[in-house]
């Protein structure tokens, strides 16, 4: 079922969902299941599965270092299929511009059709680790707008090199990213919102936001988006702080601000167990206020261990 239909069916009730990251290549999927199992009692209608960019690794060969491009966490679509089968839940693969040619994207979407995966999150993707800025892959897309267009074209039967006349066309429900504190490369929030509007005009059905820690930033973002004519559901993404290092890491990687009260509470902690608890309590307060404001879904970034997401969900769902 489409995410937008789940939202309609919920009839104003706020839904619970979360995002997971594929395991490192070679590791069993069991650990993922062990972390997802405790969350299923909160009945998420969908689970997102991220896609990671390929990266360079260096292997010693004949006394020299051999540089190889590899993906350390492959398997997004396989995980989506396996979770769908195991839990009877909709899964949302993240589809990236970076690292994929348009043809590879087309084949991935064809696989999604066969697997009855109806939702996809269309993203540009991060720059590769050794790059300062995102560089488009040869034969791939530069911006998420182009990817949204490709998916929408397929929904209309227009593949890259063929037009298919059929009564069984796909109708992917397309999610895109939004940034309450603006995307790091955007010259202003207003210009970033214009790009978001383009994604919606090209066929995106809903928006999931980058993490934020001050709800007012989300409320302002939603208002600005509505004023600009973006009328699709906007789903807040919530990340509970889990370790002290997040105070530096999250602003650096995601360009988000942390409220002083949260910083003070984390700094006062003696160990990361206490930090995890502070993160849970902050996320519960954020979630309660967002739910009261009528958000369609509370979407959590789980990043591995799920005990904190469970503690939050228990208070809300
Ligand atoms: C909910 C969510 C899930 C994510 N999941 C993943 C994941 O699984 N894997 C991963 O690698 N990354 C993921 N990301 C991170 C995302 O890939 C990065 O933030 C990336 O830098 C931007 O992606 P985007 O889709 O927002 O890009 P875009 O919408 O293409 O925007 C990128 C930048 O370009 C600007 N822009 C857009 N169109 C144009 C144009 N035509 N001309 C000039 N400027 C333009 C925008 O304002 C913005 O600054 C996720 C982010 C979010 C919020």
Coordinates of C-alpha atoms and ligand atoms in Angstrom, one line a residue:
X1 CA 0.0 0.0 0.0
X2 CA 1.2 3.5 -0.7
X3 CA 2.4 5.7 2.2
X4 CA -0.2 8.3 1.2
X5 CA -2.9 5.7 1.5
X6 CA -1.7 4.6 4.9
X7 CA -1.9 8.3 5.9
X8 CA -5.4 8.6 4.5
X9 CA -6.6 5.4 6.1
X10 CA -5.2 6.6 9.5
X11 CA -7.8 9.3 9.4
X12 CA -5.9 11.9 11.4
X13 CA -4.2 9.4 13.8
X14 CA -0.4 9.8 13.8
X15 CA 1.4 6.7 12.6
X16 CA 4.7 5.3 13.7
X17 CA 7.6 4.4 11.3
X18 CA 11.3 4.2 11.3
X19 CA 14.4 4.0 9.1
X20 CA 17.1 1.3 9.2
X21 CA 20.5 1.0 7.7
X22 CA 21.6 -2.3 6.0
X23 CA 24.3 -4.3 7.9
X24 CA 27.9 -4.3 6.8
X25 CA 28.5 -6.7 3.9
X26 CA 29.0 -10.3 5.2
X27 CA 27.1 -9.8 8.5
X28 CA 23.9 -11.7 9.0
X29 CA 20.5 -10.1 8.7
X30 CA 19.6 -11.6 12.0
X31 CA 20.9 -8.7 14.0
X32 CA 18.6 -6.4 12.0
X33 CA 15.6 -8.6 12.8
X34 CA 16.6 -8.6 16.5
X35 CA 16.4 -4.8 16.4
X36 CA 13.2 -4.6 14.4
X37 CA 11.3 -7.3 16.3
X38 CA 10.7 -5.2 19.5
X39 CA 9.4 -2.3 17.3
X40 CA 6.7 -4.3 15.5
X41 CA 4.2 -4.2 18.4
X42 CA 3.8 -0.5 17.6
X43 CA 2.5 -1.5 14.1
X44 CA 4.6 0.6 11.7
X45 CA 2.8 0.7 8.4
X46 CA 6.2 1.1 6.7
X47 CA 9.9 0.9 7.3
X48 CA 12.5 2.8 5.3
X49 CA 15.8 1.2 4.3
X50 CA 18.7 3.5 3.5
X51 CA 21.2 3.1 0.6
X52 CA 24.8 4.0 1.2
X53 CA 27.2 5.5 -1.2
X54 CA 30.1 3.5 -2.6
X55 CA 33.5 4.3 -1.1
X56 CA 37.1 3.7 -1.8
X57 CA 39.0 1.0 0.1
X58 CA 42.7 0.4 -0.1
X59 CA 44.0 -3.2 -0.4
X60 CA 47.7 -4.1 -0.3
X61 CA 48.8 -6.0 -3.4
X62 CA 52.4 -6.8 -4.2
X63 CA 53.6 -4.2 -1.8
X64 CA 51.4 -1.5 -3.3
X65 CA 48.1 -0.1 -2.2
X66 CA 45.3 -1.0 -4.7
X67 CA 42.4 1.5 -4.7
X68 CA 38.9 -0.2 -5.1
X69 CA 35.5 1.3 -5.2
X70 CA 33.0 -0.7 -3.1
X71 CA 29.7 -0.5 -1.2
X72 CA 30.2 -1.6 2.4
X73 CA 26.4 -1.8 3.1
X74 CA 24.8 -3.1 0.0
X75 CA 21.5 -5.0 -0.1
X76 CA 18.8 -2.3 0.3
X77 CA 16.3 -3.9 -2.0
X78 CA 17.0 -7.4 -0.7
X79 CA 16.4 -6.2 2.9
X80 CA 13.2 -4.4 1.8
X81 CA 11.9 -7.7 0.2
X82 CA 12.9 -9.8 3.2
X83 CA 11.2 -7.4 5.8
X84 CA 8.1 -7.2 3.6
X85 CA 7.9 -11.0 3.5
X86 CA 8.8 -11.5 7.2
X87 CA 6.7 -8.8 8.8
X88 CA 4.0 -8.1 6.2
X89 CA 5.0 -4.5 6.3
X90 CA 5.5 -2.0 3.5
X91 CA 9.1 -1.2 2.9
X92 CA 10.6 1.9 1.3
X93 CA 14.0 1.6 -0.4
X94 CA 16.0 4.7 -0.7
X95 CA 16.9 5.2 -4.3
X96 CA 19.9 7.5 -5.0
X97 CA 21.3 9.5 -7.9
X98 CA 24.8 9.1 -6.6
X99 CA 26.5 5.8 -7.6
X100 CA 23.9 4.7 -10.1
X101 CA 23.4 5.2 -13.8
X102 CA 19.9 5.9 -15.1
X103 CA 19.8 2.4 -16.5
X104 CA 20.7 0.9 -13.1
X105 CA 18.0 2.9 -11.5
X106 CA 15.5 1.7 -14.1
X107 CA 16.4 -1.9 -13.4
X108 CA 16.1 -1.3 -9.7
X109 CA 12.7 0.1 -10.2
X110 CA 11.7 -2.9 -12.3
X111 CA 12.8 -5.1 -9.5
X112 CA 10.7 -3.1 -7.1
X113 CA 7.7 -3.7 -9.3
X114 CA 8.2 -7.5 -9.3
X115 CA 8.6 -7.4 -5.5
X116 CA 5.4 -5.4 -5.2
X117 CA 7.3 -2.5 -3.5
X118 CA 5.1 0.5 -4.2
X119 CA 7.0 3.2 -2.4
X120 CA 10.4 4.7 -3.0
X121 CA 12.3 7.5 -1.5
X122 CA 14.1 9.6 -4.2
X123 CA 17.3 11.2 -3.0
X124 CA 20.4 12.7 -4.5
X125 CA 22.6 11.0 -2.0
X126 CA 25.5 12.3 0.0
X127 CA 28.9 13.1 -1.5
X128 CA 31.3 10.1 -1.4
X129 CA 33.5 10.1 1.7
X130 CA 36.6 11.4 0.0
X131 CA 34.6 14.1 -1.9
X132 CA 33.9 17.6 -0.5
X133 CA 30.9 18.1 -2.8
X134 CA 28.5 15.7 -4.5
X135 CA 29.7 14.8 -8.0
X136 CA 27.1 13.2 -10.3
X137 CA 27.9 9.6 -11.5
X138 CA 28.6 9.3 -15.2
X139 CA 25.3 8.4 -16.8
X140 CA 23.4 9.2 -13.6
X141 CA 21.4 12.1 -12.2
X142 CA 22.7 15.3 -10.6
X143 CA 19.6 16.3 -8.6
X144 CA 16.8 14.5 -6.9
X145 CA 14.3 16.3 -9.2
X146 CA 15.7 14.4 -12.2
X147 CA 15.3 11.1 -10.3
X148 CA 11.7 12.0 -9.4
X149 CA 11.0 12.7 -13.0
X150 CA 12.5 9.3 -14.1
X151 CA 10.3 7.5 -11.6
X152 CA 7.2 9.4 -12.7
X153 CA 8.1 8.7 -16.3
X154 CA 8.1 5.0 -15.5
X155 CA 4.7 5.4 -13.8
X156 CA 3.5 6.7 -17.2
X157 CA 5.2 3.8 -19.2
X158 CA 8.1 5.9 -20.4
X159 CA 11.2 3.9 -19.8
X160 CA 14.6 5.2 -20.9
X161 CA 14.7 3.6 -24.2
X162 CA 11.2 2.2 -24.7
X163 CA 7.6 3.3 -24.2
X164 CA 5.4 0.6 -22.8
X165 CA 1.7 0.6 -23.5
X166 CA 0.1 -1.5 -20.7
X167 CA -2.8 -1.6 -18.3
X168 CA -0.4 -2.7 -15.6
X169 CA 1.9 0.3 -15.3
X170 CA 3.6 0.9 -12.0
X171 CA 2.4 3.7 -9.8
X172 CA 5.2 4.3 -7.4
X173 CA 4.5 6.6 -4.5
X174 CA 7.5 8.9 -4.3
X175 CA 9.0 10.3 -1.1
X176 CA 11.6 13.1 -1.1
X177 CA 13.8 14.8 1.5
X178 CA 13.0 18.2 3.1
X179 CA 15.3 20.3 5.3
X180 CA 13.7 22.4 8.1
X181 CA 17.1 24.0 8.6
X182 CA 17.8 24.1 4.9
X183 CA 20.1 21.7 3.0
X184 CA 23.8 22.5 3.6
X185 CA 24.5 23.5 0.0
X186 CA 21.4 25.7 -0.5
X187 CA 22.0 29.4 -0.5
X188 CA 18.9 30.0 1.5
X189 CA 15.9 28.2 3.0
X190 CA 13.6 29.9 0.5
X191 CA 15.7 28.6 -2.4
X192 CA 15.8 25.1 -0.9
X193 CA 12.0 25.2 -0.6
X194 CA 11.7 26.2 -4.3
X195 CA 13.7 23.0 -5.1
X196 CA 11.4 21.0 -2.9
X197 CA 8.4 22.5 -4.7
X198 CA 10.0 21.4 -8.0
X199 CA 10.3 17.8 -6.7
X200 CA 6.6 17.9 -5.7
X201 CA 5.5 19.4 -9.0
X202 CA 7.4 16.7 -10.8
X203 CA 5.4 14.0 -8.9
X204 CA 6.7 13.6 -5.3
X205 CA 3.9 12.4 -3.1
X206 CA 5.2 13.1 0.3
X207 CA 8.2 14.7 2.1
X208 CA 10.3 13.2 5.0
X209 CA 12.4 15.8 6.8
X210 CA 15.9 15.8 8.0
X211 CA 16.3 15.4 11.8
X212 CA 15.7 18.5 13.9
X213 CA 15.7 19.1 17.6
X214 CA 13.6 22.2 17.9
X215 CA 10.0 21.7 16.8
X216 CA 9.6 25.3 16.0
X217 CA 11.9 24.9 13.1
X218 CA 9.7 22.1 11.8
X219 CA 6.5 24.2 12.3
X220 CA 8.0 27.2 10.5
X221 CA 9.2 24.9 7.7
X222 CA 5.8 23.4 7.2
X223 CA 4.2 26.9 7.1
X224 CA 6.7 28.2 4.6
X225 CA 6.2 25.0 2.4
X226 CA 2.4 25.4 2.6
X227 CA 2.7 29.1 1.7
X228 CA 4.7 28.1 -1.3
X229 CA 2.0 25.7 -2.4
X230 CA 3.6 22.4 -1.3
X231 CA 0.5 20.5 -0.2
X232 CA 1.7 16.9 0.2
X233 CA 2.1 15.3 3.6
X234 CA 5.3 16.4 5.4
X235 CA 6.6 13.7 7.8
X236 CA 9.0 14.8 10.6
X237 CA 12.2 12.8 11.0
X238 CA 13.3 12.4 14.6
X239 CA 16.7 11.2 15.9
X240 CA 17.2 10.6 19.6
X241 CA 20.7 11.6 20.7
X242 CA 22.5 8.5 21.9
X243 CA 26.1 9.4 22.6
X244 CA 28.0 12.6 23.8
X245 CA 29.9 12.8 20.5
X246 CA 26.6 13.5 18.7
X247 CA 26.8 17.1 20.1
X248 CA 29.7 17.7 17.5
X249 CA 28.8 15.0 15.0
X250 CA 25.2 15.8 14.2
X251 CA 25.8 19.6 13.5
X252 CA 28.9 18.7 11.5
X253 CA 27.3 16.0 9.3
X254 CA 23.7 17.1 9.1
X255 CA 24.1 20.9 9.6
X256 CA 21.4 21.0 12.3
X257 CA 21.4 23.2 15.4
X258 CA 20.9 21.7 18.9
X259 CA 18.9 23.7 21.5
X260 CA 21.0 24.9 24.5
X261 CA 18.8 23.0 27.0
X262 CA 19.5 19.8 25.2
X263 CA 23.3 20.5 25.0
X264 CA 23.3 21.4 28.7
X265 CA 21.5 18.2 29.6
X266 CA 23.8 16.0 27.5
X267 CA 26.9 17.8 28.8
X268 CA 25.8 17.1 32.4
X269 CA 25.7 13.3 31.8
X270 CA 28.4 11.2 33.3
X271 CA 28.3 8.4 30.7
X272 CA 26.6 7.5 27.4
X273 CA 23.9 5.5 29.2
X274 CA 22.7 8.7 30.7
X275 CA 23.0 10.5 27.4
X276 CA 20.8 7.8 25.8
X277 CA 18.2 8.5 28.4
X278 CA 18.3 12.3 27.8
X279 CA 18.0 11.6 24.1
X280 CA 14.9 9.4 24.7
X281 CA 13.3 12.0 26.9
X282 CA 13.9 14.8 24.5
X283 CA 12.5 12.8 21.6
X284 CA 9.4 11.9 23.6
X285 CA 8.7 15.6 24.3
X286 CA 9.3 16.5 20.7
X287 CA 7.1 13.6 19.5
X288 CA 4.2 14.5 21.8
X289 CA 4.2 18.1 20.7
X290 CA 4.4 17.1 17.0
X291 CA 1.6 14.6 17.4
X292 CA -0.6 17.2 19.1
X293 CA 0.1 19.4 16.1
X294 CA -1.3 16.7 13.9
X295 CA 1.7 15.3 12.0
X296 CA 0.7 12.3 9.8
X297 CA 3.6 10.1 10.9
X298 CA 6.5 10.2 13.5
X299 CA 9.4 8.8 11.6
X300 CA 12.5 7.7 13.7
X301 CA 16.1 7.4 12.6
X302 CA 17.0 4.1 14.3
X303 CA 20.7 3.7 13.2
X304 CA 21.3 0.2 14.5
X305 CA 20.1 -0.4 18.1
X306 CA 16.4 0.0 18.7
X307 CA 16.0 0.1 22.5
X308 CA 15.7 3.9 22.5
X309 CA 13.1 3.9 19.7
X310 CA 11.1 1.4 21.6
X311 CA 11.3 3.5 24.8
X312 CA 9.9 6.4 22.8
X313 CA 7.3 4.5 21.0
X314 CA 6.0 3.0 24.3
X315 CA 5.1 6.5 25.4
X316 CA 3.3 7.4 22.3
X317 CA 1.8 4.5 20.5
Ligands
LIG1 C1 14.7 11.5 5.0 C2 16.1 11.4 4.4 C3 16.6 10.2 4.0 C4 17.9 10.1 3.5 N1 18.4 8.9 3.1 C5 19.7 8.8 2.5 C6 20.2 7.6 2.1 O1 19.6 6.5 2.2 N2 21.4 7.6 1.5 C7 22.2 8.7 1.4 O2 23.3 8.7 0.8 N3 21.7 9.9 1.8 C8 20.5 10.0 2.4 N4 20.0 11.2 2.8 C9 20.8 12.4 2.6 C10 20.7 13.1 1.3 O3 21.0 12.2 0.2 C11 21.5 14.3 1.3 O4 21.1 15.3 2.2 C12 21.9 14.9 0.0 O5 22.9 15.8 0.2 C13 20.7 15.7 -0.7 O6 19.7 14.9 -1.1 P1 18.3 15.5 -1.7 O7 17.6 14.4 -2.2 O8 17.7 16.4 -0.7 O9 18.9 16.4 -2.9 P2 18.3 17.5 -3.9 O10 16.9 17.6 -3.7 O11 18.8 17.2 -5.2 O12 19.0 18.8 -3.3 C14 20.4 18.9 -3.1 C15 20.9 20.3 -3.1 O13 20.8 20.9 -4.5 C16 19.9 22.0 -4.5 N5 19.2 21.8 -5.8 C17 18.2 21.0 -6.1 N6 17.9 21.1 -7.4 C18 18.7 22.0 -7.9 C19 18.9 22.6 -9.2 N7 18.1 22.1 -10.3 N8 19.9 23.5 -9.4 C20 20.6 23.9 -8.4 N9 20.5 23.4 -7.1 C21 19.5 22.5 -6.9 C22 19.0 21.9 -3.3 O14 18.6 23.1 -2.8 C23 20.0 21.2 -2.3 O15 20.8 22.2 -1.7 C24 18.7 11.3 3.3 C25 18.2 12.5 3.7 C26 16.9 12.6 4.3 C27 16.3 13.9 4.7

